[in-house]
Amino acid sequence: MTTPASSPLQALARIRPDVRAMHSYVVQPSTGMLKMDAMENPFRLPAHLQAALGQRLGSVALNRYPGDRIADLKAALAQYAGMPEGYGIVLGNGSDELITLLALACAQPGTGQRATMLAPMPGFVMYPLSAQLQGLDFVGVPLTPDFELDEPAMLAAIEQHRPAITYIAYPNNPTATLWDEGAVQRIIDAAGAQGGIVVMDEAYQPFASRTWIDRMRAEPARNAHVLLMRTLSKFGLAGVRLGYLIGPSAFVSEIDKVRPPYNVSVLNCETALFALEHAEVFAAQAAEIRVERTTLIAALRQMSGVEKCWDSEANMVLIRVADSAKAYEGMKNRKVLVKNVSTMHPLLANCLRLTVGNAEDNAQMLAALQASL
């Protein structure tokens, strides 16, 4: 009997059509470039801490699955963040995985009723992507032209769509905006009145002047449906890939059920513990970046050809130029990578997002930008 030849095209048809229509997340090649496109901390560990960390990681039991040290890391993060009593933590492989877990936990497969995720836009690309992949409907509510929350539009969308999850990035990416506390709380109240969860995404908290965890402690009943999400990427450990979600224990225990076992490696865990033991080093780095941010914004606002430079509460600055594609390519040709966000949303027309680096990196970036306008 002859076995019919298999066809790769036939097998590919088994992949979901929406997945086949997607584009993979692309990281720009950066060899030989000044990388100012991903909001990374420009500072490496001091030499003595590099040596100490290397010695510590060398003694980790790589032959064992992650164990009790995960509980130690949760306790260290709870202390570092000032977690309220009665709350718990879920760890993720970066905040990206936590966004996926939240969507997975709130999806309603087989019920005939799709859950909805809602967020202001432009915002983090992983929100709509996770909704699509996990089978939720996504509702993006446009910001105002100056990237403030459109509170009436948000409240109307919450009433109409009754979202299971509402994301508030605090500060927002890519606009670096830290929105008005009163408006945010009213949106949280509205989502709660509809029985929804609100996720405060504080990925850029080390550079912001406020954190929502203070409101969660001050008004626990009003924020009982709020989860706080953070990452150690902007803390200074982008390569470690560790995110954490803080919320009432009843919420956290449910979300933890869909977390893959052993999703945080022993090396990532031990590195994060080591970093938290030296949190003052990273706090000093964040303080220096905040100072450099002020200097960078002042320089951008004086630069001919920069039409608009927005305020920032993160380690990035959003600017508008006459031709973002031309400026981006010009900077790339001068060995400086930034992010051309102009195609992400109509409100971002001709916008570039610049990482805030150290003084030397910022000077090189400014020179490349000026020459490319």
mmCIF file of C-alpha atoms in Angstrom:
data_model
loop_
_atom_site.group_PDB
_atom_site.id
_atom_site.type_symbol
_atom_site.label_atom_id
_atom_site.label_comp_id
_atom_site.label_asym_id
_atom_site.label_seq_id
_atom_site.Cartn_x
_atom_site.Cartn_y
_atom_site.Cartn_z
ATOM 1 C CA MET A 1 0.000 0.000 0.000
ATOM 2 C CA THR A 2 1.408 3.383 -0.969
ATOM 3 C CA THR A 3 1.429 6.063 1.689
ATOM 4 C CA PRO A 4 0.426 9.425 0.202
ATOM 5 C CA ALA A 5 3.111 12.082 0.423
ATOM 6 C CA SER A 6 2.458 14.653 3.131
ATOM 7 C CA SER A 7 2.267 18.328 2.266
ATOM 8 C CA PRO A 8 3.625 21.087 4.496
ATOM 9 C CA LEU A 9 0.892 23.350 3.159
ATOM 10 C CA GLN A 10 -1.758 20.884 4.287
ATOM 11 C CA ALA A 11 -0.247 20.742 7.756
ATOM 12 C CA LEU A 12 0.033 24.532 7.944
ATOM 13 C CA ALA A 13 -3.706 24.714 7.389
ATOM 14 C CA ARG A 14 -4.088 23.310 10.902
ATOM 15 C CA ILE A 15 -2.598 26.519 12.302
ATOM 16 C CA ARG A 16 -5.266 29.063 13.203
ATOM 17 C CA PRO A 17 -5.942 31.477 10.321
ATOM 18 C CA ASP A 18 -5.567 34.528 12.568
ATOM 19 C CA VAL A 19 -2.163 33.284 13.731
ATOM 20 C CA ARG A 20 -1.031 32.697 10.142
ATOM 21 C CA ALA A 21 -2.098 36.261 9.335
ATOM 22 C CA MET A 22 -0.056 37.718 12.202
ATOM 23 C CA HIS A 23 3.487 39.053 12.185
ATOM 24 C CA SER A 24 6.016 37.808 14.734
ATOM 25 C CA TYR A 25 7.373 40.230 17.308
ATOM 26 C CA VAL A 26 10.586 41.459 15.732
ATOM 27 C CA VAL A 27 13.612 42.627 17.714
ATOM 28 C CA GLN A 28 15.750 44.910 15.583
ATOM 29 C CA PRO A 29 19.339 43.710 14.990
ATOM 30 C CA SER A 30 21.522 45.930 17.158
ATOM 31 C CA THR A 31 25.105 44.749 16.724
ATOM 32 C CA GLY A 32 27.340 47.795 16.539
ATOM 33 C CA MET A 33 24.425 50.119 17.311
ATOM 34 C CA LEU A 34 23.544 52.350 20.236
ATOM 35 C CA LYS A 35 20.338 50.647 21.363
ATOM 36 C CA MET A 36 17.819 53.289 22.427
ATOM 37 C CA ASP A 37 14.635 51.569 21.285
ATOM 38 C CA ALA A 38 13.659 49.272 24.166
ATOM 39 C CA MET A 39 13.760 51.323 27.400
ATOM 40 C CA GLU A 40 16.619 49.286 28.847
ATOM 41 C CA ASN A 41 18.693 50.378 31.820
ATOM 42 C CA PRO A 42 22.024 51.651 30.414
ATOM 43 C CA PHE A 43 23.966 50.685 33.538
ATOM 44 C CA ARG A 44 25.557 47.301 34.187
ATOM 45 C CA LEU A 45 26.257 45.895 37.628
ATOM 46 C CA PRO A 46 29.411 47.262 39.276
ATOM 47 C CA ALA A 47 32.370 44.890 38.855
ATOM 48 C CA HIS A 48 32.366 43.696 42.474
ATOM 49 C CA LEU A 49 28.664 42.809 42.248
ATOM 50 C CA GLN A 50 29.214 41.014 38.936
ATOM 51 C CA ALA A 51 31.797 38.827 40.614
ATOM 52 C CA ALA A 52 29.572 38.181 43.635
ATOM 53 C CA LEU A 53 26.585 37.304 41.460
ATOM 54 C CA GLY A 54 28.665 34.985 39.288
ATOM 55 C CA GLN A 55 29.889 33.119 42.333
ATOM 56 C CA ARG A 56 26.374 32.839 43.691
ATOM 57 C CA LEU A 57 24.886 31.581 40.432
ATOM 58 C CA GLY A 58 27.689 29.053 40.155
ATOM 59 C CA SER A 59 26.432 27.360 43.307
ATOM 60 C CA VAL A 60 22.793 27.098 42.182
ATOM 61 C CA ALA A 61 21.501 23.517 41.895
ATOM 62 C CA LEU A 62 20.780 23.457 38.178
ATOM 63 C CA ASN A 63 19.863 19.786 38.389
ATOM 64 C CA ARG A 64 16.781 20.603 40.486
ATOM 65 C CA TYR A 65 13.507 22.223 39.578
ATOM 66 C CA PRO A 66 12.796 25.606 41.230
ATOM 67 C CA GLY A 67 11.742 25.097 44.850
ATOM 68 C CA ASP A 68 11.661 27.051 48.097
ATOM 69 C CA ARG A 69 13.683 29.962 46.733
ATOM 70 C CA ILE A 70 10.608 30.968 44.721
ATOM 71 C CA ALA A 71 8.796 31.565 48.019
ATOM 72 C CA ASP A 72 11.791 33.595 49.212
ATOM 73 C CA LEU A 73 11.599 35.715 46.065
ATOM 74 C CA LYS A 74 7.891 36.341 46.556
ATOM 75 C CA ALA A 75 8.563 37.469 50.119
ATOM 76 C CA ALA A 76 11.372 39.773 48.970
ATOM 77 C CA LEU A 77 9.188 41.314 46.268
ATOM 78 C CA ALA A 78 6.313 41.780 48.721
ATOM 79 C CA GLN A 79 8.624 43.677 51.067
ATOM 80 C CA TYR A 80 10.167 45.709 48.262
ATOM 81 C CA ALA A 81 6.783 46.746 46.829
ATOM 82 C CA GLY A 82 5.084 47.292 50.196
ATOM 83 C CA MET A 83 2.410 44.692 49.530
ATOM 84 C CA PRO A 84 -0.743 45.119 51.678
ATOM 85 C CA GLU A 85 -1.875 42.486 54.156
ATOM 86 C CA GLY A 86 -4.099 39.790 52.690
ATOM 87 C CA TYR A 87 -2.517 40.093 49.259
ATOM 88 C CA GLY A 88 -0.463 37.570 47.283
ATOM 89 C CA ILE A 89 1.953 37.453 44.346
ATOM 90 C CA VAL A 90 2.066 35.563 41.048
ATOM 91 C CA LEU A 91 5.410 35.435 39.244
ATOM 92 C CA GLY A 92 5.746 35.469 35.479
ATOM 93 C CA ASN A 93 8.413 35.166 32.816
ATOM 94 C CA GLY A 94 8.278 38.918 32.370
ATOM 95 C CA SER A 95 5.007 40.836 32.571
ATOM 96 C CA ASP A 96 4.220 39.534 29.068
ATOM 97 C CA GLU A 97 3.470 36.102 30.503
ATOM 98 C CA LEU A 98 1.309 37.601 33.244
ATOM 99 C CA ILE A 99 -0.783 39.403 30.622
ATOM 100 C CA THR A 100 -1.259 36.063 28.876
ATOM 101 C CA LEU A 101 -2.202 34.329 32.132
ATOM 102 C CA LEU A 102 -4.788 36.983 32.963
ATOM 103 C CA ALA A 103 -6.397 36.652 29.546
ATOM 104 C CA LEU A 104 -6.367 32.864 29.825
ATOM 105 C CA ALA A 105 -7.952 32.961 33.274
ATOM 106 C CA CYS A 106 -10.733 35.319 32.149
ATOM 107 C CA ALA A 107 -11.539 33.803 28.748
ATOM 108 C CA GLN A 108 -14.911 32.032 28.461
ATOM 109 C CA PRO A 109 -14.363 29.204 25.944
ATOM 110 C CA GLY A 110 -17.377 27.102 25.104
ATOM 111 C CA THR A 111 -19.862 29.445 26.802
ATOM 112 C CA GLY A 112 -20.965 31.323 23.701
ATOM 113 C CA GLN A 113 -20.124 34.573 25.478
ATOM 114 C CA ARG A 114 -16.706 36.046 24.752
ATOM 115 C CA ALA A 115 -15.043 38.014 27.525
ATOM 116 C CA THR A 116 -13.808 41.526 26.748
ATOM 117 C CA MET A 117 -10.515 43.265 27.493
ATOM 118 C CA LEU A 118 -10.396 47.061 27.438
ATOM 119 C CA ALA A 119 -7.508 49.542 27.487
ATOM 120 C CA PRO A 120 -6.704 53.113 26.474
ATOM 121 C CA MET A 121 -4.871 53.301 23.149
ATOM 122 C CA PRO A 122 -2.174 53.841 22.071
ATOM 123 C CA GLY A 123 -0.855 51.484 24.694
ATOM 124 C CA PHE A 124 1.166 48.324 25.191
ATOM 125 C CA VAL A 125 0.898 46.039 22.172
ATOM 126 C CA MET A 126 0.641 42.910 24.323
ATOM 127 C CA TYR A 127 -2.849 43.803 25.553
ATOM 128 C CA PRO A 128 -4.675 43.356 22.223
ATOM 129 C CA LEU A 129 -2.339 40.534 21.189
ATOM 130 C CA SER A 130 -3.056 38.506 24.321
ATOM 131 C CA ALA A 131 -6.787 39.119 23.894
ATOM 132 C CA GLN A 132 -6.670 37.826 20.328
ATOM 133 C CA LEU A 133 -4.652 34.732 21.145
ATOM 134 C CA GLN A 134 -6.733 33.761 24.175
ATOM 135 C CA GLY A 135 -10.112 34.396 22.548
ATOM 136 C CA LEU A 136 -11.200 37.667 24.157
ATOM 137 C CA ASP A 137 -12.636 40.672 22.366
ATOM 138 C CA PHE A 138 -10.446 43.762 22.658
ATOM 139 C CA VAL A 139 -11.787 47.305 22.929
ATOM 140 C CA GLY A 140 -9.255 50.119 22.552
ATOM 141 C CA VAL A 141 -10.414 53.537 23.746
ATOM 142 C CA PRO A 142 -8.459 56.367 22.091
ATOM 143 C CA LEU A 143 -6.605 58.819 24.300
ATOM 144 C CA THR A 144 -7.012 62.544 23.739
ATOM 145 C CA PRO A 145 -4.729 64.113 21.092
ATOM 146 C CA ASP A 146 -2.348 65.079 23.926
ATOM 147 C CA PHE A 147 -2.368 61.497 25.278
ATOM 148 C CA GLU A 148 -4.508 62.100 28.346
ATOM 149 C CA LEU A 149 -7.273 59.699 29.360
ATOM 150 C CA ASP A 150 -10.585 60.422 27.674
ATOM 151 C CA GLU A 151 -12.525 59.792 30.855
ATOM 152 C CA PRO A 152 -16.050 60.115 29.387
ATOM 153 C CA ALA A 153 -15.131 57.724 26.558
ATOM 154 C CA MET A 154 -13.592 55.239 28.981
ATOM 155 C CA LEU A 155 -16.651 55.315 31.250
ATOM 156 C CA ALA A 156 -19.004 54.897 28.293
ATOM 157 C CA ALA A 157 -16.980 51.960 26.934
ATOM 158 C CA ILE A 158 -16.956 50.240 30.315
ATOM 159 C CA GLU A 159 -20.728 50.622 30.615
ATOM 160 C CA GLN A 160 -21.293 49.344 27.083
ATOM 161 C CA HIS A 161 -18.809 46.450 26.947
ATOM 162 C CA ARG A 162 -18.626 45.384 30.629
ATOM 163 C CA PRO A 163 -14.975 44.294 30.276
ATOM 164 C CA ALA A 164 -13.626 41.397 32.286
ATOM 165 C CA ILE A 165 -10.208 43.093 32.307
ATOM 166 C CA THR A 166 -9.390 46.787 32.044
ATOM 167 C CA TYR A 167 -5.722 47.722 31.708
ATOM 168 C CA ILE A 168 -4.392 51.053 32.928
ATOM 169 C CA ALA A 169 -0.677 51.460 32.197
ATOM 170 C CA TYR A 170 0.677 53.770 34.884
ATOM 171 C CA PRO A 171 2.824 55.279 33.296
ATOM 172 C CA ASN A 172 1.742 54.441 29.770
ATOM 173 C CA ASN A 173 3.853 53.027 26.947
ATOM 174 C CA PRO A 174 4.675 54.582 24.462
ATOM 175 C CA THR A 175 3.443 57.986 25.664
ATOM 176 C CA ALA A 176 5.188 57.935 29.104
ATOM 177 C CA THR A 177 2.066 59.525 30.607
ATOM 178 C CA LEU A 178 1.111 59.212 34.289
ATOM 179 C CA TRP A 179 -2.584 59.947 34.236
ATOM 180 C CA ASP A 180 -4.658 61.947 36.706
ATOM 181 C CA GLU A 181 -5.329 59.997 39.898
ATOM 182 C CA GLY A 182 -8.935 61.084 40.193
ATOM 183 C CA ALA A 183 -9.779 60.069 36.633
ATOM 184 C CA VAL A 184 -8.067 56.702 37.093
ATOM 185 C CA GLN A 185 -9.953 56.004 40.323
ATOM 186 C CA ARG A 186 -13.289 56.858 38.715
ATOM 187 C CA ILE A 187 -12.519 54.437 35.883
ATOM 188 C CA ILE A 188 -11.576 51.787 38.449
ATOM 189 C CA ASP A 189 -14.853 52.418 40.271
ATOM 190 C CA ALA A 190 -16.840 52.062 37.043
ATOM 191 C CA ALA A 191 -15.121 48.812 36.109
ATOM 192 C CA GLY A 192 -15.733 47.437 39.580
ATOM 193 C CA ALA A 193 -19.419 48.357 39.429
ATOM 194 C CA GLN A 194 -19.651 46.154 36.306
ATOM 195 C CA GLY A 195 -17.903 43.273 38.085
ATOM 196 C CA GLY A 196 -14.633 43.698 36.199
ATOM 197 C CA ILE A 197 -10.953 43.419 37.104
ATOM 198 C CA VAL A 198 -8.601 46.375 36.683
ATOM 199 C CA VAL A 199 -4.889 45.802 36.137
ATOM 200 C CA MET A 200 -2.578 48.685 36.961
ATOM 201 C CA ASP A 201 0.490 48.050 34.811
ATOM 202 C CA GLU A 202 3.420 49.719 36.556
ATOM 203 C CA ALA A 203 6.251 48.475 34.373
ATOM 204 C CA TYR A 204 7.916 51.901 34.552
ATOM 205 C CA GLN A 205 7.341 52.540 38.256
ATOM 206 C CA PRO A 206 11.045 53.195 39.105
ATOM 207 C CA PHE A 207 10.833 56.409 37.068
ATOM 208 C CA ALA A 208 7.362 57.607 38.113
ATOM 209 C CA SER A 209 6.365 60.067 40.821
ATOM 210 C CA ARG A 210 3.413 57.961 42.018
ATOM 211 C CA THR A 211 2.431 54.327 42.450
ATOM 212 C CA TRP A 212 -1.102 52.950 42.690
ATOM 213 C CA ILE A 213 -0.163 50.614 45.513
ATOM 214 C CA ASP A 214 -0.488 53.624 47.837
ATOM 215 C CA ARG A 215 -4.152 53.938 46.846
ATOM 216 C CA MET A 216 -4.622 50.191 47.257
ATOM 217 C CA ARG A 217 -3.386 50.466 50.852
ATOM 218 C CA ALA A 218 -5.297 53.687 51.593
ATOM 219 C CA GLU A 219 -8.648 52.558 50.134
ATOM 220 C CA PRO A 220 -8.600 48.750 50.071
ATOM 221 C CA ALA A 221 -12.366 48.326 49.644
ATOM 222 C CA ARG A 222 -12.509 50.722 46.705
ATOM 223 C CA ASN A 223 -9.583 48.911 45.041
ATOM 224 C CA ALA A 224 -10.475 45.341 45.988
ATOM 225 C CA HIS A 225 -10.795 44.381 42.305
ATOM 226 C CA VAL A 226 -7.445 45.957 41.344
ATOM 227 C CA LEU A 227 -4.316 43.970 40.495
ATOM 228 C CA LEU A 228 -0.900 45.630 40.368
ATOM 229 C CA MET A 229 1.542 44.362 37.732
ATOM 230 C CA ARG A 230 5.233 45.167 37.671
ATOM 231 C CA THR A 231 8.406 43.896 36.072
ATOM 232 C CA LEU A 232 12.062 43.865 37.036
ATOM 233 C CA SER A 233 12.963 44.737 33.433
ATOM 234 C CA LYS A 234 12.891 48.496 34.048
ATOM 235 C CA PHE A 235 14.296 48.008 37.554
ATOM 236 C CA GLY A 236 17.456 47.022 35.659
ATOM 237 C CA LEU A 237 17.058 43.308 34.913
ATOM 238 C CA ALA A 238 15.590 43.198 31.405
ATOM 239 C CA GLY A 239 17.603 40.066 30.618
ATOM 240 C CA VAL A 240 16.270 38.195 33.649
ATOM 241 C CA ARG A 241 12.633 38.203 32.440
ATOM 242 C CA LEU A 242 10.759 38.440 35.721
ATOM 243 C CA GLY A 243 7.362 40.030 36.227
ATOM 244 C CA TYR A 244 5.099 39.952 39.262
ATOM 245 C CA LEU A 245 1.412 40.500 39.893
ATOM 246 C CA ILE A 246 0.138 41.684 43.288
ATOM 247 C CA GLY A 247 -3.498 41.421 44.289
ATOM 248 C CA PRO A 248 -5.982 40.141 46.846
ATOM 249 C CA SER A 249 -5.132 36.535 47.651
ATOM 250 C CA ALA A 250 -8.473 35.255 46.317
ATOM 251 C CA PHE A 251 -7.676 36.722 42.881
ATOM 252 C CA VAL A 252 -4.054 35.670 42.875
ATOM 253 C CA SER A 253 -4.789 32.048 43.763
ATOM 254 C CA GLU A 254 -7.154 31.740 40.796
ATOM 255 C CA ILE A 255 -4.703 33.257 38.320
ATOM 256 C CA ASP A 256 -1.935 31.052 39.696
ATOM 257 C CA LYS A 257 -3.887 27.983 38.569
ATOM 258 C CA VAL A 258 -3.152 28.726 34.900
ATOM 259 C CA ARG A 259 0.534 29.485 35.450
ATOM 260 C CA PRO A 260 2.851 26.871 33.913
ATOM 261 C CA PRO A 261 4.782 24.965 36.581
ATOM 262 C CA TYR A 262 8.379 26.114 37.082
ATOM 263 C CA ASN A 263 7.900 29.169 34.844
ATOM 264 C CA VAL A 264 10.672 31.073 36.671
ATOM 265 C CA SER A 265 14.082 29.425 36.427
ATOM 266 C CA VAL A 266 16.415 28.950 39.374
ATOM 267 C CA LEU A 267 18.917 31.310 37.737
ATOM 268 C CA ASN A 268 16.338 34.050 37.200
ATOM 269 C CA CYS A 269 15.072 33.602 40.743
ATOM 270 C CA GLU A 270 18.522 33.810 42.327
ATOM 271 C CA THR A 271 19.508 36.806 40.206
ATOM 272 C CA ALA A 272 16.351 38.659 41.225
ATOM 273 C CA LEU A 273 16.950 37.896 44.897
ATOM 274 C CA PHE A 274 20.522 39.145 44.577
ATOM 275 C CA ALA A 275 19.350 42.357 42.903
ATOM 276 C CA LEU A 276 16.742 43.031 45.575
ATOM 277 C CA GLU A 277 19.426 42.607 48.231
ATOM 278 C CA HIS A 278 21.251 45.449 46.467
ATOM 279 C CA ALA A 279 18.167 47.513 45.653
ATOM 280 C CA GLU A 280 19.963 50.720 46.600
ATOM 281 C CA VAL A 281 22.314 50.295 43.611
ATOM 282 C CA PHE A 282 19.372 50.089 41.214
ATOM 283 C CA ALA A 283 17.571 52.942 42.977
ATOM 284 C CA ALA A 284 20.624 55.150 42.405
ATOM 285 C CA GLN A 285 20.643 54.175 38.733
ATOM 286 C CA ALA A 286 16.956 55.072 38.392
ATOM 287 C CA ALA A 287 17.596 58.411 40.098
ATOM 288 C CA GLU A 288 20.369 59.192 37.610
ATOM 289 C CA ILE A 289 18.094 58.268 34.695
ATOM 290 C CA ARG A 290 15.403 60.622 36.034
ATOM 291 C CA VAL A 291 17.952 63.459 36.149
ATOM 292 C CA GLU A 292 19.116 62.672 32.613
ATOM 293 C CA ARG A 293 15.478 62.594 31.476
ATOM 294 C CA THR A 294 15.042 66.221 32.533
ATOM 295 C CA THR A 295 18.179 67.233 30.632
ATOM 296 C CA LEU A 296 17.130 65.237 27.553
ATOM 297 C CA ILE A 297 13.637 66.743 27.420
ATOM 298 C CA ALA A 298 15.059 70.255 27.730
ATOM 299 C CA ALA A 299 17.444 69.594 24.837
ATOM 300 C CA LEU A 300 14.698 68.114 22.666
ATOM 301 C CA ARG A 301 12.440 71.117 23.241
ATOM 302 C CA GLN A 302 15.227 73.405 22.052
ATOM 303 C CA MET A 303 15.991 71.324 18.942
ATOM 304 C CA SER A 304 14.963 72.683 15.588
ATOM 305 C CA GLY A 305 12.806 70.126 13.801
ATOM 306 C CA VAL A 306 11.258 68.571 16.927
ATOM 307 C CA GLU A 307 7.659 69.714 16.678
ATOM 308 C CA LYS A 308 6.538 68.362 20.048
ATOM 309 C CA CYS A 309 8.172 66.715 23.048
ATOM 310 C CA TRP A 310 5.828 65.351 25.703
ATOM 311 C CA ASP A 311 6.421 65.218 29.443
ATOM 312 C CA SER A 312 7.608 61.830 30.699
ATOM 313 C CA GLU A 313 7.223 59.802 33.879
ATOM 314 C CA ALA A 314 9.096 56.819 32.441
ATOM 315 C CA ASN A 315 12.552 56.104 31.008
ATOM 316 C CA MET A 316 11.393 57.083 27.519
ATOM 317 C CA VAL A 317 10.450 60.302 25.769
ATOM 318 C CA LEU A 318 7.910 60.649 22.972
ATOM 319 C CA ILE A 319 8.538 63.263 20.289
ATOM 320 C CA ARG A 320 6.863 64.309 17.041
ATOM 321 C CA VAL A 321 8.868 65.322 13.988
ATOM 322 C CA ALA A 322 7.943 66.265 10.427
ATOM 323 C CA ASP A 323 8.914 62.883 8.961
ATOM 324 C CA SER A 324 9.436 60.075 11.458
ATOM 325 C CA ALA A 325 10.465 57.515 8.822
ATOM 326 C CA LYS A 326 13.196 59.816 7.511
ATOM 327 C CA ALA A 327 14.433 60.611 11.010
ATOM 328 C CA TYR A 328 14.393 56.959 12.046
ATOM 329 C CA GLU A 329 16.366 55.822 8.998
ATOM 330 C CA GLY A 330 18.795 58.706 9.378
ATOM 331 C CA MET A 331 19.482 57.777 13.006
ATOM 332 C CA LYS A 332 19.824 54.114 12.092
ATOM 333 C CA ASN A 333 22.383 55.029 9.424
ATOM 334 C CA ARG A 334 24.246 56.888 12.167
ATOM 335 C CA LYS A 335 24.248 53.725 14.319
ATOM 336 C CA VAL A 336 21.522 54.806 16.757
ATOM 337 C CA LEU A 337 18.368 52.701 17.114
ATOM 338 C CA VAL A 338 15.148 54.323 18.336
ATOM 339 C CA LYS A 339 11.522 53.244 17.927
ATOM 340 C CA ASN A 340 9.376 54.604 15.124
ATOM 341 C CA VAL A 341 5.920 54.263 16.689
ATOM 342 C CA SER A 342 4.105 56.242 13.996
ATOM 343 C CA THR A 343 2.329 53.188 12.564
ATOM 344 C CA MET A 344 1.063 51.901 15.925
ATOM 345 C CA HIS A 345 -1.915 54.261 16.160
ATOM 346 C CA PRO A 346 -3.242 57.301 14.252
ATOM 347 C CA LEU A 347 -2.593 59.528 17.286
ATOM 348 C CA LEU A 348 1.121 58.658 17.012
ATOM 349 C CA ALA A 349 1.577 60.043 13.499
ATOM 350 C CA ASN A 350 5.248 60.981 12.927
ATOM 351 C CA CYS A 351 6.202 60.094 16.492
ATOM 352 C CA LEU A 352 9.462 58.551 17.690
ATOM 353 C CA ARG A 353 10.023 56.984 21.094
ATOM 354 C CA LEU A 354 13.459 57.548 22.588
ATOM 355 C CA THR A 355 14.936 55.626 25.518
ATOM 356 C CA VAL A 356 16.487 57.734 28.269
ATOM 357 C CA GLY A 357 20.077 56.589 28.712
ATOM 358 C CA ASN A 358 23.136 57.897 30.488
ATOM 359 C CA ALA A 359 24.608 61.287 29.604
ATOM 360 C CA GLU A 360 26.953 59.906 26.947
ATOM 361 C CA ASP A 361 24.255 57.807 25.245
ATOM 362 C CA ASN A 362 21.787 60.688 25.276
ATOM 363 C CA ALA A 363 24.319 63.053 23.718
ATOM 364 C CA GLN A 364 25.028 60.582 20.916
ATOM 365 C CA MET A 365 21.294 60.070 20.353
ATOM 366 C CA LEU A 366 20.620 63.807 20.237
ATOM 367 C CA ALA A 367 23.416 64.380 17.746
ATOM 368 C CA ALA A 368 22.090 61.589 15.493
ATOM 369 C CA LEU A 369 18.552 62.950 15.734
ATOM 370 C CA GLN A 370 19.604 66.523 14.902
ATOM 371 C CA ALA A 371 21.544 65.302 11.884
ATOM 372 C CA SER A 372 18.587 63.208 10.692
ATOM 373 C CA LEU A 373 15.811 65.796 10.828
#
